[in-house]
């Protein structure tokens, strides 16, 4: 009886071993098939996966953002039309027309040289009777600041005829500063004894000496004397004065708001 049992158990164990081996063989066949090879020569699941991959790539290609195309700006003509902005050629031309020999010889710019300081060149508004006229002449207003007598001179030039149609001179009018004026104000500040703090802050920030405005990024704002302004700045408003907002190139801001540059007098003074 014991022998029979042992034999029976042996058959059971052997059967189990065969079953495990059979399972292993099935696993060995099935797993590669799921990766793309089956008993039909690799055209079943593998083909489906390949087709799906191709479809996904095609779908991605269709949905992908195509690189943008940058078109060149249209060529700027010598002359604009109607209310078009002034072209570069028109701007250069009206500056030349507005600055005649008399104004050039009798005035001074921010550096004290002959010729007034150019401030702005803008397209003028049409006159009242020309508002509905598509062929109304184009005019430009050219503004200069004359440092010789602290006056703002604005001349209106007719672009069609090339003539100066009007000249307006005002005092006590202070438009925003031009780039050249802002740079000159920085030059005066850097050279002045009151610029010692600015120079020291620049050296702390960069390890280098501050010697020219080119080392800074600059913004400016017109300064007018108000109640309580120091006597040295009492003429600001009649004089051309400015506060500078200074930044180290690729660096930090340097606070210089307590200093005012009087460009007309070419002096620096402290506020408060």
mmCIF file with all atom_site columns, N, CA, C and O in Angstrom, residues 132 184 218:
data_model
loop_
_atom_site.group_PDB
_atom_site.id
_atom_site.type_symbol
_atom_site.label_atom_id
_atom_site.label_alt_id
_atom_site.label_comp_id
_atom_site.label_asym_id
_atom_site.label_entity_id
_atom_site.label_seq_id
_atom_site.pdbx_PDB_ins_code
_atom_site.Cartn_x
_atom_site.Cartn_y
_atom_site.Cartn_z
_atom_site.occupancy
_atom_site.B_iso_or_equiv
_atom_site.pdbx_formal_charge
_atom_site.auth_seq_id
_atom_site.auth_comp_id
_atom_site.auth_asym_id
_atom_site.auth_atom_id
_atom_site.pdbx_PDB_model_num
ATOM 1  N N  . UNK A 1 132 ? -11.052 116.653 -43.952 1.00 0.00 ? 132 UNK A N  1
ATOM 2  C CA . UNK A 1 132 ? -11.682 115.683 -44.858 1.00 0.00 ? 132 UNK A CA 1
ATOM 3  C C  . UNK A 1 132 ? -11.022 115.637 -46.232 1.00 0.00 ? 132 UNK A C  1
ATOM 4  O O  . UNK A 1 132 ? -11.547 115.018 -47.161 1.00 0.00 ? 132 UNK A O  1
ATOM 5  N N  . UNK A 1 184 ? 24.397  114.026 -21.577 1.00 0.00 ? 184 UNK A N  1
ATOM 6  C CA . UNK A 1 184 ? 25.206  115.159 -21.113 1.00 0.00 ? 184 UNK A CA 1
ATOM 7  C C  . UNK A 1 184 ? 24.993  115.407 -19.627 1.00 0.00 ? 184 UNK A C  1
ATOM 8  O O  . UNK A 1 184 ? 25.942  115.742 -18.897 1.00 0.00 ? 184 UNK A O  1
ATOM 9  N N  . UNK A 1 218 ? 20.449  104.843 -18.649 1.00 0.00 ? 218 UNK A N  1
ATOM 10 C CA . UNK A 1 218 ? 19.953  106.113 -18.119 1.00 0.00 ? 218 UNK A CA 1
ATOM 11 C C  . UNK A 1 218 ? 18.509  106.398 -18.507 1.00 0.00 ? 218 UNK A C  1
ATOM 12 O O  . UNK A 1 218 ? 18.097  106.128 -19.642 1.00 0.00 ? 218 UNK A O  1
#
